[in-house]
């Protein structure tokens, strides 16, 4: 049973950066796309971007282009999401999630996201 | 690029069936068959219920079913149970630069 374990809650000041990790158990890390999804308090889900570790090239939602970087370390089966230039609007729960099947598509359009991390709360406050 | 629109809330009594709509455009919901549905209980991560419009992952009850007509996708929950009380989100590939979108979300209340 694949599990995703995320790093702990973070508090940041406006203008700073945050980096969240997502460690995957099991030996299928490299071939399955990992997406990052966030949810502001009381709000809906927002896809931020994703990456297929073995292919290396990430794709990002247009809204966050230039502020977000998604990477992966295959040696530790860990994915990372860094968000820069934080504002109060970035206060949210951040989830990593794994694609349900191996595809060459980074977005979770086909087959969906079937394994999710528990979420990491990021609070941006001065 | 706006998110596919869902009703803010839908309610039903135990045992009844309810349907949640997800209305998009030809750029997303209507343009292909890459629509998924997720269930999210308060304080929990989302859970995949339906992928590729009509398919259920292993372990998902057949009380959940998906369909699509034109630019609108739908999730039907039959035999409504108390445990079905949650938020539900559709999602779709989009040909816009956003690449992938979630719907606005629907809160389901079991009366």
PDB file of C-alpha atoms in Angstrom:
ATOM      1  CA  UNK A   1       0.000   0.000   0.000  1.00  0.00           C
ATOM      2  CA  UNK A   2       1.595   3.231  -1.162  1.00  0.00           C
ATOM      3  CA  UNK A   3       1.631   6.031   1.388  1.00  0.00           C
ATOM      4  CA  UNK A   4       2.645   9.667   1.108  1.00  0.00           C
ATOM      5  CA  UNK A   5       4.175  11.321   4.176  1.00  0.00           C
ATOM      6  CA  UNK A   6       4.419  15.087   4.165  1.00  0.00           C
ATOM      7  CA  UNK A   7       6.560  17.452   6.197  1.00  0.00           C
ATOM      8  CA  UNK A   8       5.113  19.370   9.103  1.00  0.00           C
ATOM      9  CA  UNK A   9       3.232  22.632   9.395  1.00  0.00           C
ATOM     10  CA  UNK A  10       5.036  25.834   8.508  1.00  0.00           C
ATOM     11  CA  UNK A  11       4.655  29.478   9.483  1.00  0.00           C
ATOM     12  CA  UNK A  12       6.196  32.078   7.203  1.00  0.00           C
ATOM     13  CA  UNK A  13       6.331  35.823   6.888  1.00  0.00           C
ATOM     14  CA  UNK A  14       5.078  37.607   3.752  1.00  0.00           C
ATOM     15  CA  UNK A  15       7.671  37.676   1.014  1.00  0.00           C
ATOM     16  CA  UNK A  16       9.459  34.559   2.188  1.00  0.00           C
ATOM     17  CA  UNK A  17       9.523  31.038   0.736  1.00  0.00           C
ATOM     18  CA  UNK A  18       8.427  27.623   1.898  1.00  0.00           C
ATOM     19  CA  UNK A  19       9.489  24.136   0.814  1.00  0.00           C
ATOM     20  CA  UNK A  20       7.332  21.115   1.574  1.00  0.00           C
ATOM     21  CA  UNK A  21       8.405  17.510   1.182  1.00  0.00           C
ATOM     22  CA  UNK A  22       6.388  14.415   0.288  1.00  0.00           C
ATOM     23  CA  UNK A  23       8.014  11.046   0.844  1.00  0.00           C
ATOM     24  CA  UNK A  24       6.573   8.040  -0.963  1.00  0.00           C
ATOM     25  CA  UNK A  25       6.728   4.513   0.378  1.00  0.00           C
ATOM     26  CA  UNK A  26       7.122   1.669  -2.082  1.00  0.00           C
ATOM     27  CA  UNK A  27       9.185   1.261  -5.219  1.00  0.00           C
ATOM     28  CA  UNK A  28       6.952   2.967  -7.766  1.00  0.00           C
ATOM     29  CA  UNK A  29       7.967   6.538  -7.020  1.00  0.00           C
ATOM     30  CA  UNK A  30       9.797   7.391 -10.216  1.00  0.00           C
ATOM     31  CA  UNK A  31       7.172   6.324 -12.730  1.00  0.00           C
ATOM     32  CA  UNK A  32       4.012   7.877 -11.306  1.00  0.00           C
ATOM     33  CA  UNK A  33       3.194  11.559 -11.593  1.00  0.00           C
ATOM     34  CA  UNK A  34       3.032  13.501  -8.354  1.00  0.00           C
ATOM     35  CA  UNK A  35       0.725  16.507  -8.180  1.00  0.00           C
ATOM     36  CA  UNK A  36       0.541  19.285  -5.629  1.00  0.00           C
ATOM     37  CA  UNK A  37      -2.898  20.592  -4.701  1.00  0.00           C
ATOM     38  CA  UNK A  38      -3.688  23.332  -2.228  1.00  0.00           C
ATOM     39  CA  UNK A  39      -6.790  24.407  -0.369  1.00  0.00           C
ATOM     40  CA  UNK A  40      -7.191  27.760   1.345  1.00  0.00           C
ATOM     41  CA  UNK A  41      -9.300  27.750   4.525  1.00  0.00           C
ATOM     42  CA  UNK A  42     -12.950  27.202   3.645  1.00  0.00           C
ATOM     43  CA  UNK A  43     -12.164  27.217  -0.061  1.00  0.00           C
ATOM     44  CA  UNK A  44     -11.949  24.701  -2.889  1.00  0.00           C
ATOM     45  CA  UNK A  45      -9.126  22.677  -4.340  1.00  0.00           C
ATOM     46  CA  UNK A  46      -6.481  24.200  -6.593  1.00  0.00           C
ATOM     47  CA  UNK A  47      -4.041  22.192  -8.722  1.00  0.00           C
ATOM     48  CA  UNK A  48      -0.609  23.790  -8.507  1.00  0.00           C
ATOM     49  CA  UNK A  49       1.444  21.579 -10.750  1.00  0.00           C
ATOM     50  CA  UNK A  50       3.048  18.187 -11.082  1.00  0.00           C
ATOM     51  CA  UNK A  51       6.013  16.110 -12.063  1.00  0.00           C
ATOM     52  CA  UNK A  52       6.862  12.610 -13.261  1.00  0.00           C
ATOM     53  CA  UNK A  53      10.134  11.997 -11.390  1.00  0.00           C
ATOM     54  CA  UNK A  54      11.738   9.752 -13.998  1.00  0.00           C
ATOM     55  CA  UNK A  55      11.001  12.280 -16.746  1.00  0.00           C
ATOM     56  CA  UNK A  56      11.986  15.274 -14.647  1.00  0.00           C
ATOM     57  CA  UNK A  57      10.029  18.038 -16.363  1.00  0.00           C
ATOM     58  CA  UNK A  58       7.411  19.715 -14.243  1.00  0.00           C
ATOM     59  CA  UNK A  59       4.258  21.480 -15.373  1.00  0.00           C
ATOM     60  CA  UNK A  60       2.644  24.299 -13.464  1.00  0.00           C
ATOM     61  CA  UNK A  61      -0.700  26.051 -13.295  1.00  0.00           C
ATOM     62  CA  UNK A  62      -0.455  29.354 -15.100  1.00  0.00           C
ATOM     63  CA  UNK A  63      -1.486  31.306 -12.005  1.00  0.00           C
ATOM     64  CA  UNK A  64       1.604  30.131 -10.098  1.00  0.00           C
ATOM     65  CA  UNK A  65       4.149  30.127 -12.914  1.00  0.00           C
ATOM     66  CA  UNK A  66       7.356  31.775 -11.750  1.00  0.00           C
ATOM     67  CA  UNK A  67       6.585  31.353  -8.052  1.00  0.00           C
ATOM     68  CA  UNK A  68       6.461  27.590  -7.687  1.00  0.00           C
ATOM     69  CA  UNK A  69       9.032  24.888  -8.316  1.00  0.00           C
ATOM     70  CA  UNK A  70       8.288  21.175  -8.097  1.00  0.00           C
ATOM     71  CA  UNK A  71      11.163  18.716  -7.937  1.00  0.00           C
ATOM     72  CA  UNK A  72      11.862  15.133  -6.953  1.00  0.00           C
ATOM     73  CA  UNK A  73      14.741  13.156  -5.504  1.00  0.00           C
ATOM     74  CA  UNK A  74      14.516   9.607  -6.842  1.00  0.00           C
ATOM     75  CA  UNK A  75      17.178   8.359  -4.428  1.00  0.00           C
ATOM     76  CA  UNK A  76      14.927   9.081  -1.451  1.00  0.00           C
ATOM     77  CA  UNK A  77      11.536   8.758  -3.196  1.00  0.00           C
ATOM     78  CA  UNK A  78      10.721  12.266  -2.071  1.00  0.00           C
ATOM     79  CA  UNK A  79       8.957  15.048  -3.925  1.00  0.00           C
ATOM     80  CA  UNK A  80       9.280  18.718  -3.098  1.00  0.00           C
ATOM     81  CA  UNK A  81       7.237  21.834  -3.702  1.00  0.00           C
ATOM     82  CA  UNK A  82       8.747  25.272  -3.149  1.00  0.00           C
ATOM     83  CA  UNK A  83       6.607  28.392  -3.217  1.00  0.00           C
ATOM     84  CA  UNK A  84       8.213  31.816  -3.212  1.00  0.00           C
ATOM     85  CA  UNK A  85       6.984  35.349  -2.648  1.00  0.00           C
ATOM     86  CA  UNK A  86       4.420  34.251  -0.091  1.00  0.00           C
ATOM     87  CA  UNK A  87       1.397  36.387   0.708  1.00  0.00           C
ATOM     88  CA  UNK A  88      -1.515  35.844   3.049  1.00  0.00           C
ATOM     89  CA  UNK A  89      -3.399  34.361   0.082  1.00  0.00           C
ATOM     90  CA  UNK A  90      -0.964  31.435   0.130  1.00  0.00           C
ATOM     91  CA  UNK A  91      -2.188  30.390   3.574  1.00  0.00           C
ATOM     92  CA  UNK A  92      -3.582  26.946   2.863  1.00  0.00           C
ATOM     93  CA  UNK A  93      -3.309  23.222   3.311  1.00  0.00           C
ATOM     94  CA  UNK A  94      -0.935  21.814   0.733  1.00  0.00           C
ATOM     95  CA  UNK A  95      -1.394  18.230  -0.449  1.00  0.00           C
ATOM     96  CA  UNK A  96       0.789  15.997  -2.536  1.00  0.00           C
ATOM     97  CA  UNK A  97      -1.032  13.273  -4.442  1.00  0.00           C
ATOM     98  CA  UNK A  98      -0.012  10.438  -6.735  1.00  0.00           C
ATOM     99  CA  UNK A  99      -1.495   9.588 -10.104  1.00  0.00           C
ATOM    100  CA  UNK A 100      -3.545   6.411 -10.113  1.00  0.00           C
ATOM    101  CA  UNK A 101      -1.625   4.915 -13.030  1.00  0.00           C
ATOM    102  CA  UNK A 102       1.604   5.327 -14.931  1.00  0.00           C
ATOM    103  CA  UNK A 103       1.161   7.703 -17.834  1.00  0.00           C
ATOM    104  CA  UNK A 104       3.308  10.195 -19.675  1.00  0.00           C
ATOM    105  CA  UNK A 105       0.909  12.967 -18.694  1.00  0.00           C
ATOM    106  CA  UNK A 106       1.904  15.111 -15.737  1.00  0.00           C
ATOM    107  CA  UNK A 107      -1.587  16.459 -15.074  1.00  0.00           C
ATOM    108  CA  UNK A 108      -3.948  14.088 -13.228  1.00  0.00           C
ATOM    109  CA  UNK A 109      -6.523  14.360 -15.993  1.00  0.00           C
ATOM    110  CA  UNK A 110      -6.680  10.687 -16.852  1.00  0.00           C
ATOM    111  CA  UNK A 111      -7.155   8.116 -14.088  1.00  0.00           C
ATOM    112  CA  UNK A 112      -7.110  10.777 -11.352  1.00  0.00           C
ATOM    113  CA  UNK A 113      -5.198  11.012  -8.077  1.00  0.00           C
ATOM    114  CA  UNK A 114      -5.708   7.926  -5.951  1.00  0.00           C
ATOM    115  CA  UNK A 115      -3.175   8.347  -3.124  1.00  0.00           C
ATOM    116  CA  UNK A 116      -2.978  11.566  -1.139  1.00  0.00           C
ATOM    117  CA  UNK A 117      -0.730  12.844   1.593  1.00  0.00           C
ATOM    118  CA  UNK A 118      -2.313  14.114   4.813  1.00  0.00           C
ATOM    119  CA  UNK A 119      -1.638  17.729   3.921  1.00  0.00           C
ATOM    120  CA  UNK A 120       0.761  20.358   5.249  1.00  0.00           C
ATOM    121  CA  UNK A 121      -0.607  23.577   6.671  1.00  0.00           C
ATOM    122  CA  UNK A 122       1.230  26.731   5.634  1.00  0.00           C
ATOM    123  CA  UNK A 123       0.361  29.931   7.444  1.00  0.00           C
ATOM    124  CA  UNK A 124       1.630  33.225   6.075  1.00  0.00           C
ATOM    125  CA  UNK A 125       1.464  35.986   8.621  1.00  0.00           C
ATOM    126  CA  UNK A 126       3.494  38.994   9.656  1.00  0.00           C
TER     127      UNK A 126
ATOM    128  CA  UNK B   1      -9.917  30.455 -17.145  1.00  0.00           C
ATOM    129  CA  UNK B   2     -12.752  29.875 -14.661  1.00  0.00           C
ATOM    130  CA  UNK B   3     -13.374  26.696 -12.735  1.00  0.00           C
ATOM    131  CA  UNK B   4     -16.236  24.391 -13.717  1.00  0.00           C
ATOM    132  CA  UNK B   5     -19.324  25.398 -11.766  1.00  0.00           C
ATOM    133  CA  UNK B   6     -20.979  23.145  -9.208  1.00  0.00           C
ATOM    134  CA  UNK B   7     -24.018  23.845  -7.010  1.00  0.00           C
ATOM    135  CA  UNK B   8     -22.884  25.103  -3.618  1.00  0.00           C
ATOM    136  CA  UNK B   9     -25.014  22.582  -1.791  1.00  0.00           C
ATOM    137  CA  UNK B  10     -27.178  19.540  -2.394  1.00  0.00           C
ATOM    138  CA  UNK B  11     -29.153  17.657   0.226  1.00  0.00           C
ATOM    139  CA  UNK B  12     -31.112  14.461   0.464  1.00  0.00           C
ATOM    140  CA  UNK B  13     -32.583  12.005   2.907  1.00  0.00           C
ATOM    141  CA  UNK B  14     -31.027   8.631   3.703  1.00  0.00           C
ATOM    142  CA  UNK B  15     -31.755   6.134   0.951  1.00  0.00           C
ATOM    143  CA  UNK B  16     -32.499   8.762  -1.664  1.00  0.00           C
ATOM    144  CA  UNK B  17     -30.450   9.530  -4.762  1.00  0.00           C
ATOM    145  CA  UNK B  18     -28.871  12.898  -5.452  1.00  0.00           C
ATOM    146  CA  UNK B  19     -27.036  14.288  -8.464  1.00  0.00           C
ATOM    147  CA  UNK B  20     -24.270  16.873  -8.440  1.00  0.00           C
ATOM    148  CA  UNK B  21     -23.627  18.775 -11.648  1.00  0.00           C
ATOM    149  CA  UNK B  22     -20.329  20.123 -12.925  1.00  0.00           C
ATOM    150  CA  UNK B  23     -20.764  22.654 -15.714  1.00  0.00           C
ATOM    151  CA  UNK B  24     -17.757  23.689 -17.734  1.00  0.00           C
ATOM    152  CA  UNK B  25     -17.002  24.548 -21.306  1.00  0.00           C
ATOM    153  CA  UNK B  26     -15.735  22.974 -24.486  1.00  0.00           C
ATOM    154  CA  UNK B  27     -12.220  23.780 -23.246  1.00  0.00           C
ATOM    155  CA  UNK B  28     -12.521  21.502 -20.256  1.00  0.00           C
ATOM    156  CA  UNK B  29     -15.444  19.272 -19.285  1.00  0.00           C
ATOM    157  CA  UNK B  30     -16.996  19.189 -22.738  1.00  0.00           C
ATOM    158  CA  UNK B  31     -13.810  18.804 -24.705  1.00  0.00           C
ATOM    159  CA  UNK B  32     -12.748  15.303 -23.677  1.00  0.00           C
ATOM    160  CA  UNK B  33     -13.491  12.452 -21.284  1.00  0.00           C
ATOM    161  CA  UNK B  34     -11.009  13.339 -18.538  1.00  0.00           C
ATOM    162  CA  UNK B  35     -13.427  14.182 -15.730  1.00  0.00           C
ATOM    163  CA  UNK B  36     -12.857  12.899 -12.215  1.00  0.00           C
ATOM    164  CA  UNK B  37     -14.771  13.282  -8.959  1.00  0.00           C
ATOM    165  CA  UNK B  38     -13.425  13.523  -5.420  1.00  0.00           C
ATOM    166  CA  UNK B  39     -15.016  13.296  -1.987  1.00  0.00           C
ATOM    167  CA  UNK B  40     -13.561  15.261   0.907  1.00  0.00           C
ATOM    168  CA  UNK B  41     -14.582  14.981   4.528  1.00  0.00           C
ATOM    169  CA  UNK B  42     -13.750  17.902   6.850  1.00  0.00           C
ATOM    170  CA  UNK B  43     -10.088  18.042   7.754  1.00  0.00           C
ATOM    171  CA  UNK B  44      -9.239  15.111   5.475  1.00  0.00           C
ATOM    172  CA  UNK B  45      -7.534  14.703   2.126  1.00  0.00           C
ATOM    173  CA  UNK B  46      -9.732  14.215  -0.930  1.00  0.00           C
ATOM    174  CA  UNK B  47     -10.613  10.714  -2.080  1.00  0.00           C
ATOM    175  CA  UNK B  48     -10.979   9.659  -5.707  1.00  0.00           C
ATOM    176  CA  UNK B  49     -14.481   8.400  -6.513  1.00  0.00           C
ATOM    177  CA  UNK B  50     -14.711   8.484 -10.307  1.00  0.00           C
ATOM    178  CA  UNK B  51     -12.167   8.884 -13.107  1.00  0.00           C
ATOM    179  CA  UNK B  52     -12.523   9.302 -16.858  1.00  0.00           C
ATOM    180  CA  UNK B  53     -16.200  10.324 -16.477  1.00  0.00           C
ATOM    181  CA  UNK B  54     -17.664   6.942 -15.549  1.00  0.00           C
ATOM    182  CA  UNK B  55     -15.010   4.678 -14.039  1.00  0.00           C
ATOM    183  CA  UNK B  56     -14.787   3.739 -10.362  1.00  0.00           C
ATOM    184  CA  UNK B  57     -11.433   2.882  -8.769  1.00  0.00           C
ATOM    185  CA  UNK B  58     -11.178  -0.411  -6.972  1.00  0.00           C
ATOM    186  CA  UNK B  59     -12.923  -0.291  -3.624  1.00  0.00           C
ATOM    187  CA  UNK B  60     -15.349   2.514  -4.441  1.00  0.00           C
ATOM    188  CA  UNK B  61     -18.991   1.649  -3.884  1.00  0.00           C
ATOM    189  CA  UNK B  62     -21.218   1.257  -6.944  1.00  0.00           C
ATOM    190  CA  UNK B  63     -23.561   3.754  -5.266  1.00  0.00           C
ATOM    191  CA  UNK B  64     -21.358   6.375  -6.891  1.00  0.00           C
ATOM    192  CA  UNK B  65     -21.721   6.819 -10.640  1.00  0.00           C
ATOM    193  CA  UNK B  66     -20.609   9.414 -13.159  1.00  0.00           C
ATOM    194  CA  UNK B  67     -21.872  10.626 -16.503  1.00  0.00           C
ATOM    195  CA  UNK B  68     -21.434  13.461 -18.954  1.00  0.00           C
ATOM    196  CA  UNK B  69     -23.507  15.254 -21.559  1.00  0.00           C
ATOM    197  CA  UNK B  70     -22.023  18.101 -23.533  1.00  0.00           C
ATOM    198  CA  UNK B  71     -20.287  20.546 -21.216  1.00  0.00           C
ATOM    199  CA  UNK B  72     -21.845  19.126 -18.054  1.00  0.00           C
ATOM    200  CA  UNK B  73     -20.670  16.177 -16.029  1.00  0.00           C
ATOM    201  CA  UNK B  74     -22.668  14.655 -13.204  1.00  0.00           C
ATOM    202  CA  UNK B  75     -22.060  12.561 -10.111  1.00  0.00           C
ATOM    203  CA  UNK B  76     -24.972  10.542  -8.790  1.00  0.00           C
ATOM    204  CA  UNK B  77     -25.003   9.109  -5.289  1.00  0.00           C
ATOM    205  CA  UNK B  78     -27.666   6.483  -4.813  1.00  0.00           C
ATOM    206  CA  UNK B  79     -28.834   5.029  -1.494  1.00  0.00           C
ATOM    207  CA  UNK B  80     -27.610   8.132   0.326  1.00  0.00           C
ATOM    208  CA  UNK B  81     -25.926   7.401   3.660  1.00  0.00           C
ATOM    209  CA  UNK B  82     -24.842   9.579   6.554  1.00  0.00           C
ATOM    210  CA  UNK B  83     -21.218   8.870   5.673  1.00  0.00           C
ATOM    211  CA  UNK B  84     -21.777  10.519   2.284  1.00  0.00           C
ATOM    212  CA  UNK B  85     -22.044  13.905   3.976  1.00  0.00           C
ATOM    213  CA  UNK B  86     -18.950  15.662   2.621  1.00  0.00           C
ATOM    214  CA  UNK B  87     -17.695  18.077  -0.006  1.00  0.00           C
ATOM    215  CA  UNK B  88     -17.502  16.850  -3.594  1.00  0.00           C
ATOM    216  CA  UNK B  89     -15.315  18.219  -6.360  1.00  0.00           C
ATOM    217  CA  UNK B  90     -15.224  17.508 -10.047  1.00  0.00           C
ATOM    218  CA  UNK B  91     -11.992  17.962 -11.947  1.00  0.00           C
ATOM    219  CA  UNK B  92     -11.023  18.152 -15.578  1.00  0.00           C
ATOM    220  CA  UNK B  93      -8.195  18.565 -17.982  1.00  0.00           C
ATOM    221  CA  UNK B  94      -8.350  21.940 -19.681  1.00  0.00           C
ATOM    222  CA  UNK B  95      -6.853  23.023 -22.953  1.00  0.00           C
ATOM    223  CA  UNK B  96      -6.139  26.412 -21.376  1.00  0.00           C
ATOM    224  CA  UNK B  97      -2.819  27.268 -19.817  1.00  0.00           C
ATOM    225  CA  UNK B  98      -4.105  26.252 -16.408  1.00  0.00           C
ATOM    226  CA  UNK B  99      -3.826  22.656 -17.679  1.00  0.00           C
ATOM    227  CA  UNK B 100      -6.045  21.130 -15.007  1.00  0.00           C
ATOM    228  CA  UNK B 101      -8.952  22.473 -12.947  1.00  0.00           C
ATOM    229  CA  UNK B 102     -11.126  21.486 -10.036  1.00  0.00           C
ATOM    230  CA  UNK B 103     -14.769  22.459  -9.899  1.00  0.00           C
ATOM    231  CA  UNK B 104     -16.076  24.935  -7.345  1.00  0.00           C
ATOM    232  CA  UNK B 105     -17.193  22.187  -4.984  1.00  0.00           C
ATOM    233  CA  UNK B 106     -20.528  20.994  -3.588  1.00  0.00           C
ATOM    234  CA  UNK B 107     -21.434  20.388   0.031  1.00  0.00           C
ATOM    235  CA  UNK B 108     -23.692  17.377   0.402  1.00  0.00           C
ATOM    236  CA  UNK B 109     -25.937  17.262   3.449  1.00  0.00           C
ATOM    237  CA  UNK B 110     -27.794  14.151   4.530  1.00  0.00           C
ATOM    238  CA  UNK B 111     -31.015  15.245   6.207  1.00  0.00           C
TER     239      UNK B 111
END
